[in-house]
mmCIF file of C-alpha atoms in Angstrom:
data_model
loop_
_atom_site.group_PDB
_atom_site.id
_atom_site.type_symbol
_atom_site.label_atom_id
_atom_site.label_comp_id
_atom_site.label_asym_id
_atom_site.label_seq_id
_atom_site.Cartn_x
_atom_site.Cartn_y
_atom_site.Cartn_z
ATOM 1 C CA MET A 6 39.877 10.723 61.495
ATOM 2 C CA ILE A 7 38.699 11.499 65.018
ATOM 3 C CA ASN A 8 42.313 11.484 66.234
ATOM 4 C CA LEU A 9 43.043 14.461 63.934
ATOM 5 C CA GLY A 10 40.799 16.679 66.024
ATOM 6 C CA ASP A 11 41.818 19.556 68.247
ATOM 7 C CA ARG A 12 39.648 20.520 71.217
ATOM 8 C CA ASN A 13 40.443 24.221 71.017
ATOM 9 C CA ILE A 14 39.626 24.379 67.317
ATOM 10 C CA ALA A 15 36.425 22.442 67.982
ATOM 11 C CA GLU A 16 35.306 24.924 70.632
ATOM 12 C CA HIS A 17 36.007 27.849 68.313
ATOM 13 C CA SER A 18 34.141 26.146 65.449
ATOM 14 C CA GLN A 19 31.090 25.533 67.618
ATOM 15 C CA ARG A 20 30.885 29.260 68.328
ATOM 16 C CA PHE A 21 31.691 30.275 64.757
ATOM 17 C CA PHE A 22 29.061 27.999 63.235
ATOM 18 C CA LYS A 23 26.391 29.060 65.733
ATOM 19 C CA THR A 24 25.647 25.737 67.406
ATOM 20 C CA GLY A 25 23.952 27.155 70.508
ATOM 21 C CA PRO A 26 20.239 26.824 71.360
ATOM 22 C CA GLY A 27 18.087 28.582 68.803
ATOM 23 C CA GLU A 28 21.005 29.291 66.445
ATOM 24 C CA TYR A 29 21.159 28.065 62.868
ATOM 25 C CA GLY A 30 23.654 25.278 63.643
ATOM 26 C CA GLU A 31 22.042 24.209 66.904
ATOM 27 C CA GLY A 32 23.368 20.900 68.197
ATOM 28 C CA ASP A 33 26.083 20.391 65.589
ATOM 29 C CA CYS A 34 29.233 18.691 66.890
ATOM 30 C CA PHE A 35 32.823 19.443 65.895
ATOM 31 C CA LEU A 36 36.060 17.514 66.125
ATOM 32 C CA GLY A 37 38.313 20.486 65.417
ATOM 33 C CA ILE A 38 39.874 19.502 62.075
ATOM 34 C CA ARG A 39 40.979 22.194 59.628
ATOM 35 C CA VAL A 40 39.600 22.126 56.073
ATOM 36 C CA PRO A 41 43.031 21.681 54.361
ATOM 37 C CA VAL A 42 43.561 18.533 56.431
ATOM 38 C CA LEU A 43 40.187 17.193 55.294
ATOM 39 C CA ARG A 44 40.966 17.959 51.649
ATOM 40 C CA GLN A 45 44.310 16.199 51.900
ATOM 41 C CA ALA A 46 42.680 13.167 53.482
ATOM 42 C CA ALA A 47 39.966 13.079 50.793
ATOM 43 C CA ARG A 48 42.625 12.867 48.072
ATOM 44 C CA LYS A 49 44.018 9.752 49.701
ATOM 45 C CA PHE A 50 40.606 8.061 49.499
ATOM 46 C CA LYS A 51 39.940 8.873 45.837
ATOM 47 C CA GLU A 52 39.519 5.199 44.936
ATOM 48 C CA ALA A 53 36.998 4.514 47.702
ATOM 49 C CA ASP A 54 33.455 3.471 46.840
ATOM 50 C CA LEU A 55 30.768 6.148 46.846
ATOM 51 C CA SER A 56 28.872 4.208 49.520
ATOM 52 C CA VAL A 57 31.554 5.341 51.977
ATOM 53 C CA ALA A 58 30.378 8.915 51.559
ATOM 54 C CA GLU A 59 26.788 7.893 52.195
ATOM 55 C CA SER A 60 27.700 6.347 55.534
ATOM 56 C CA LEU A 61 29.886 9.312 56.515
ATOM 57 C CA LEU A 62 27.074 11.785 55.842
ATOM 58 C CA ALA A 63 25.184 10.148 58.699
ATOM 59 C CA SER A 64 27.867 11.258 61.177
ATOM 60 C CA GLU A 65 27.047 13.642 63.991
ATOM 61 C CA TYR A 66 30.383 15.359 63.402
ATOM 62 C CA HIS A 67 30.431 18.343 61.084
ATOM 63 C CA GLU A 68 33.921 17.686 59.731
ATOM 64 C CA ILE A 69 33.109 14.098 58.801
ATOM 65 C CA ARG A 70 30.084 15.263 56.806
ATOM 66 C CA LEU A 71 32.310 17.902 55.192
ATOM 67 C CA PHE A 72 34.896 15.233 54.353
ATOM 68 C CA ALA A 73 32.154 13.166 52.706
ATOM 69 C CA LEU A 74 31.080 16.124 50.559
ATOM 70 C CA ILE A 75 34.660 16.943 49.532
ATOM 71 C CA PHE A 76 35.071 13.290 48.565
ATOM 72 C CA MET A 77 31.830 13.471 46.548
ATOM 73 C CA VAL A 78 32.991 16.586 44.691
ATOM 74 C CA ASN A 79 36.257 14.824 43.868
ATOM 75 C CA CYS A 80 34.287 11.807 42.646
ATOM 76 C CA PHE A 81 31.998 13.965 40.513
ATOM 77 C CA ASN A 82 34.984 15.627 38.860
ATOM 78 C CA SER A 83 36.777 12.356 38.188
ATOM 79 C CA LYS A 84 33.817 10.298 36.985
ATOM 80 C CA ARG A 85 32.848 9.744 33.401
ATOM 81 C CA ARG A 86 29.848 11.830 32.412
ATOM 82 C CA SER A 87 27.574 8.778 32.554
ATOM 83 C CA GLU A 88 28.570 8.106 36.175
ATOM 84 C CA GLN A 89 28.233 11.616 37.584
ATOM 85 C CA GLY A 90 24.541 10.986 38.090
ATOM 86 C CA GLN A 91 25.371 8.549 40.889
ATOM 87 C CA VAL A 92 27.061 11.344 42.823
ATOM 88 C CA TYR A 93 24.219 13.790 42.166
ATOM 89 C CA ASN A 94 21.590 11.250 43.209
ATOM 90 C CA LEU A 95 23.425 10.599 46.473
ATOM 91 C CA PHE A 96 23.618 14.351 47.070
ATOM 92 C CA LEU A 97 19.886 14.598 46.369
ATOM 93 C CA ARG A 98 19.026 11.782 48.777
ATOM 94 C CA LYS A 99 21.165 13.213 51.566
ATOM 95 C CA MET A 100 20.459 16.927 51.237
ATOM 96 C CA GLU A 101 19.193 17.111 54.827
ATOM 97 C CA ARG A 102 22.744 16.239 55.961
ATOM 98 C CA VAL A 103 24.154 19.251 54.065
ATOM 99 C CA ASN A 104 23.101 21.383 56.980
ATOM 100 C CA ASN A 105 25.399 24.352 57.406
ATOM 101 C CA TRP A 106 26.592 27.085 55.079
ATOM 102 C CA ASP A 107 30.096 25.715 54.551
ATOM 103 C CA LEU A 108 28.735 22.270 53.717
ATOM 104 C CA VAL A 109 26.406 23.820 51.139
ATOM 105 C CA ASP A 110 29.047 26.097 49.654
ATOM 106 C CA THR A 111 31.576 23.255 49.360
ATOM 107 C CA SER A 112 29.196 20.993 47.471
ATOM 108 C CA ALA A 113 26.275 22.648 45.659
ATOM 109 C CA PRO A 114 28.295 24.690 43.104
ATOM 110 C CA TYR A 115 30.307 21.569 42.229
ATOM 111 C CA ILE A 116 27.681 18.804 42.205
ATOM 112 C CA SER A 117 24.094 19.999 41.781
ATOM 113 C CA GLY A 118 25.159 23.094 39.822
ATOM 114 C CA PRO A 119 27.038 21.354 36.986
ATOM 115 C CA TRP A 120 24.627 18.434 36.924
ATOM 116 C CA LEU A 121 21.588 20.688 36.415
ATOM 117 C CA TYR A 122 23.264 23.145 34.062
ATOM 118 C CA GLU A 123 22.563 21.157 30.889
ATOM 119 C CA ARG A 124 19.333 19.595 32.171
ATOM 120 C CA ASP A 125 15.936 20.648 33.432
ATOM 121 C CA CYS A 126 16.870 22.905 36.351
ATOM 122 C CA SER A 127 13.312 23.611 37.527
ATOM 123 C CA VAL A 128 14.141 21.727 40.734
ATOM 124 C CA LEU A 129 16.099 24.828 41.806
ATOM 125 C CA TYR A 130 12.810 26.697 42.078
ATOM 126 C CA GLU A 131 11.320 23.880 44.130
ATOM 127 C CA TRP A 132 14.291 23.939 46.501
ATOM 128 C CA MET A 133 13.998 27.710 46.755
ATOM 129 C CA LYS A 134 10.522 27.292 48.262
ATOM 130 C CA SER A 135 11.626 24.737 50.861
ATOM 131 C CA THR A 136 11.043 25.435 54.542
ATOM 132 C CA ASN A 137 14.592 24.146 55.112
ATOM 133 C CA LEU A 138 17.085 27.037 55.180
ATOM 134 C CA TRP A 139 19.914 24.885 53.835
ATOM 135 C CA ILE A 140 17.954 23.550 50.866
ATOM 136 C CA ARG A 141 17.136 27.126 49.877
ATOM 137 C CA ARG A 142 20.843 27.932 50.123
ATOM 138 C CA ILE A 143 21.630 24.878 47.982
ATOM 139 C CA ALA A 144 19.332 26.339 45.319
ATOM 140 C CA ILE A 145 21.073 29.699 45.095
ATOM 141 C CA MET A 146 24.582 28.281 45.508
ATOM 142 C CA SER A 147 23.956 25.726 42.748
ATOM 143 C CA ALA A 148 23.477 28.711 40.458
ATOM 144 C CA PHE A 149 27.105 29.700 41.068
ATOM 145 C CA TYR A 150 28.061 27.157 38.421
ATOM 146 C CA PHE A 151 25.643 28.808 35.985
ATOM 147 C CA ILE A 152 27.218 32.187 36.713
ATOM 148 C CA ARG A 153 30.674 30.806 35.941
ATOM 149 C CA GLN A 154 29.355 29.794 32.534
ATOM 150 C CA LYS A 155 28.058 33.369 32.099
ATOM 151 C CA ARG A 156 24.415 32.310 32.250
ATOM 152 C CA TYR A 157 22.595 34.582 34.647
ATOM 153 C CA SER A 158 18.836 34.270 34.204
ATOM 154 C CA GLU A 159 18.298 31.551 36.809
ATOM 155 C CA THR A 160 20.369 33.406 39.398
ATOM 156 C CA LEU A 161 18.416 36.610 38.848
ATOM 157 C CA ASP A 162 15.098 34.766 39.142
ATOM 158 C CA LEU A 163 16.199 33.063 42.354
ATOM 159 C CA CYS A 164 17.511 36.291 43.847
ATOM 160 C CA GLU A 165 14.286 38.109 43.043
ATOM 161 C CA PHE A 166 12.309 35.455 44.895
ATOM 162 C CA LEU A 167 14.750 35.411 47.819
ATOM 163 C CA ILE A 168 14.315 39.142 48.427
ATOM 164 C CA HIS A 169 11.458 38.090 50.669
ATOM 165 C CA ASP A 170 13.325 35.283 52.431
ATOM 166 C CA PRO A 171 13.349 35.664 56.253
ATOM 167 C CA GLU A 172 16.918 34.396 56.775
ATOM 168 C CA ASP A 173 20.018 36.579 56.823
ATOM 169 C CA LEU A 174 22.174 33.677 55.622
ATOM 170 C CA ILE A 175 20.068 33.508 52.477
ATOM 171 C CA HIS A 176 20.374 37.268 51.951
ATOM 172 C CA LYS A 177 24.155 36.930 52.183
ATOM 173 C CA ALA A 178 24.251 34.100 49.649
ATOM 174 C CA ALA A 179 21.932 35.892 47.212
ATOM 175 C CA GLY A 180 23.923 39.118 47.484
ATOM 176 C CA TRP A 181 27.147 37.189 46.952
ATOM 177 C CA MET A 182 25.745 35.597 43.792
ATOM 178 C CA LEU A 183 24.610 38.999 42.476
ATOM 179 C CA ARG A 184 28.135 40.270 43.097
ATOM 180 C CA GLU A 185 29.517 37.327 41.114
ATOM 181 C CA VAL A 186 27.171 38.196 38.254
ATOM 182 C CA GLY A 187 28.444 41.782 38.405
ATOM 183 C CA ASN A 188 32.050 40.615 38.378
ATOM 184 C CA ARG A 189 31.347 39.154 34.941
ATOM 185 C CA ASN A 190 28.761 41.585 33.615
ATOM 186 C CA LYS A 191 28.172 44.673 35.734
ATOM 187 C CA ASN A 192 25.375 45.926 33.491
ATOM 188 C CA VAL A 193 23.312 42.813 34.233
ATOM 189 C CA GLU A 194 23.709 43.355 37.961
ATOM 190 C CA ILE A 195 22.926 47.068 37.692
ATOM 191 C CA ARG A 196 19.684 46.380 35.840
ATOM 192 C CA PHE A 197 18.660 44.044 38.651
ATOM 193 C CA LEU A 198 19.567 46.638 41.285
ATOM 194 C CA GLN A 199 17.670 49.370 39.476
ATOM 195 C CA GLN A 200 14.554 47.268 39.633
ATOM 196 C CA HIS A 201 14.901 45.863 43.128
ATOM 197 C CA CYS A 202 17.332 47.822 45.318
ATOM 198 C CA GLN A 203 14.670 49.683 47.299
ATOM 199 C CA LYS A 204 13.033 46.472 48.503
ATOM 200 C CA MET A 205 16.144 44.313 48.820
ATOM 201 C CA PRO A 206 17.189 43.381 52.368
ATOM 202 C CA ARG A 207 20.128 45.582 53.356
ATOM 203 C CA THR A 208 22.395 42.570 53.853
ATOM 204 C CA MET A 209 21.685 41.296 50.349
ATOM 205 C CA LEU A 210 22.299 44.733 48.878
ATOM 206 C CA ARG A 211 25.542 45.278 50.811
ATOM 207 C CA TYR A 212 26.932 41.955 49.622
ATOM 208 C CA ALA A 213 25.841 42.654 46.040
ATOM 209 C CA ILE A 214 27.621 46.030 45.827
ATOM 210 C CA GLU A 215 30.646 45.191 47.961
ATOM 211 C CA LYS A 216 33.098 45.667 45.047
ATOM 212 C CA PHE A 217 31.539 48.914 43.794
ATOM 213 C CA PRO A 218 33.350 52.244 44.317
ATOM 214 C CA PRO A 219 32.418 53.979 47.616
ATOM 215 C CA HIS A 220 30.286 56.694 45.993
ATOM 216 C CA GLU A 221 28.274 54.070 44.104
ATOM 217 C CA ARG A 222 27.756 51.973 47.234
ATOM 218 C CA LYS A 223 26.508 55.045 49.099
ATOM 219 C CA ALA A 224 23.977 55.853 46.386
ATOM 220 C CA TRP A 225 22.671 52.316 46.136
ATOM 221 C CA MET A 226 22.342 51.998 49.930
ATOM 222 C CA ALA A 227 20.312 55.209 49.858
ATOM 223 C CA GLY A 228 17.951 53.487 47.453
ATOM 224 C CA SER A 229 18.840 54.979 44.096
ATOM 225 C CA ALA A 230 21.204 54.390 41.206
ATOM 226 C CA PRO A 231 24.317 56.569 41.259
ATOM 227 C CA ALA A 232 24.360 59.519 38.898
#
């Protein structure tokens, strides 16, 4: 896979994913492989054993970890219900390797989300309290699956807690999930905004109301519901 890399793409990715000192992706390494190439490669390895993904998640290279997660999502979707737990348990064991926003967003809504949907999902609230930025993002992005099933209570609870989160990347994810709730049931989102808009971080609020008409966005950003 290393021979698929492109140095120019790698350099751009290292800037885009904030890998400099003190940035959220500090120290991450890139090969410079586009996501469609990784997805195509993952389809070719659909019969591979799940242990392959476990070894690949140990890689220093971002794209190899992403490949492993794409492979795991494919496995989860193709497994019998009784076997999906193997994929989820691997994801759970290796969560510290899901350590950038694209890795989270590629995996959590498609592995931890569906696995927890029909089970005890209280672990989402534990993850939400983690000191690890990416585990908190896994919590809110797992709820994306719940939203797609038109079940919103967990997402609203998580977003209410994350109002006080210190990280902009969490505000973006929470606002995005509120927007997805509103895409399916705007009244549910509006009730949340009416209660919380004045104390919501501006980034979270902007993402949440991105699809609203301009006059509504202006009113909400000013801290009140539109007339």
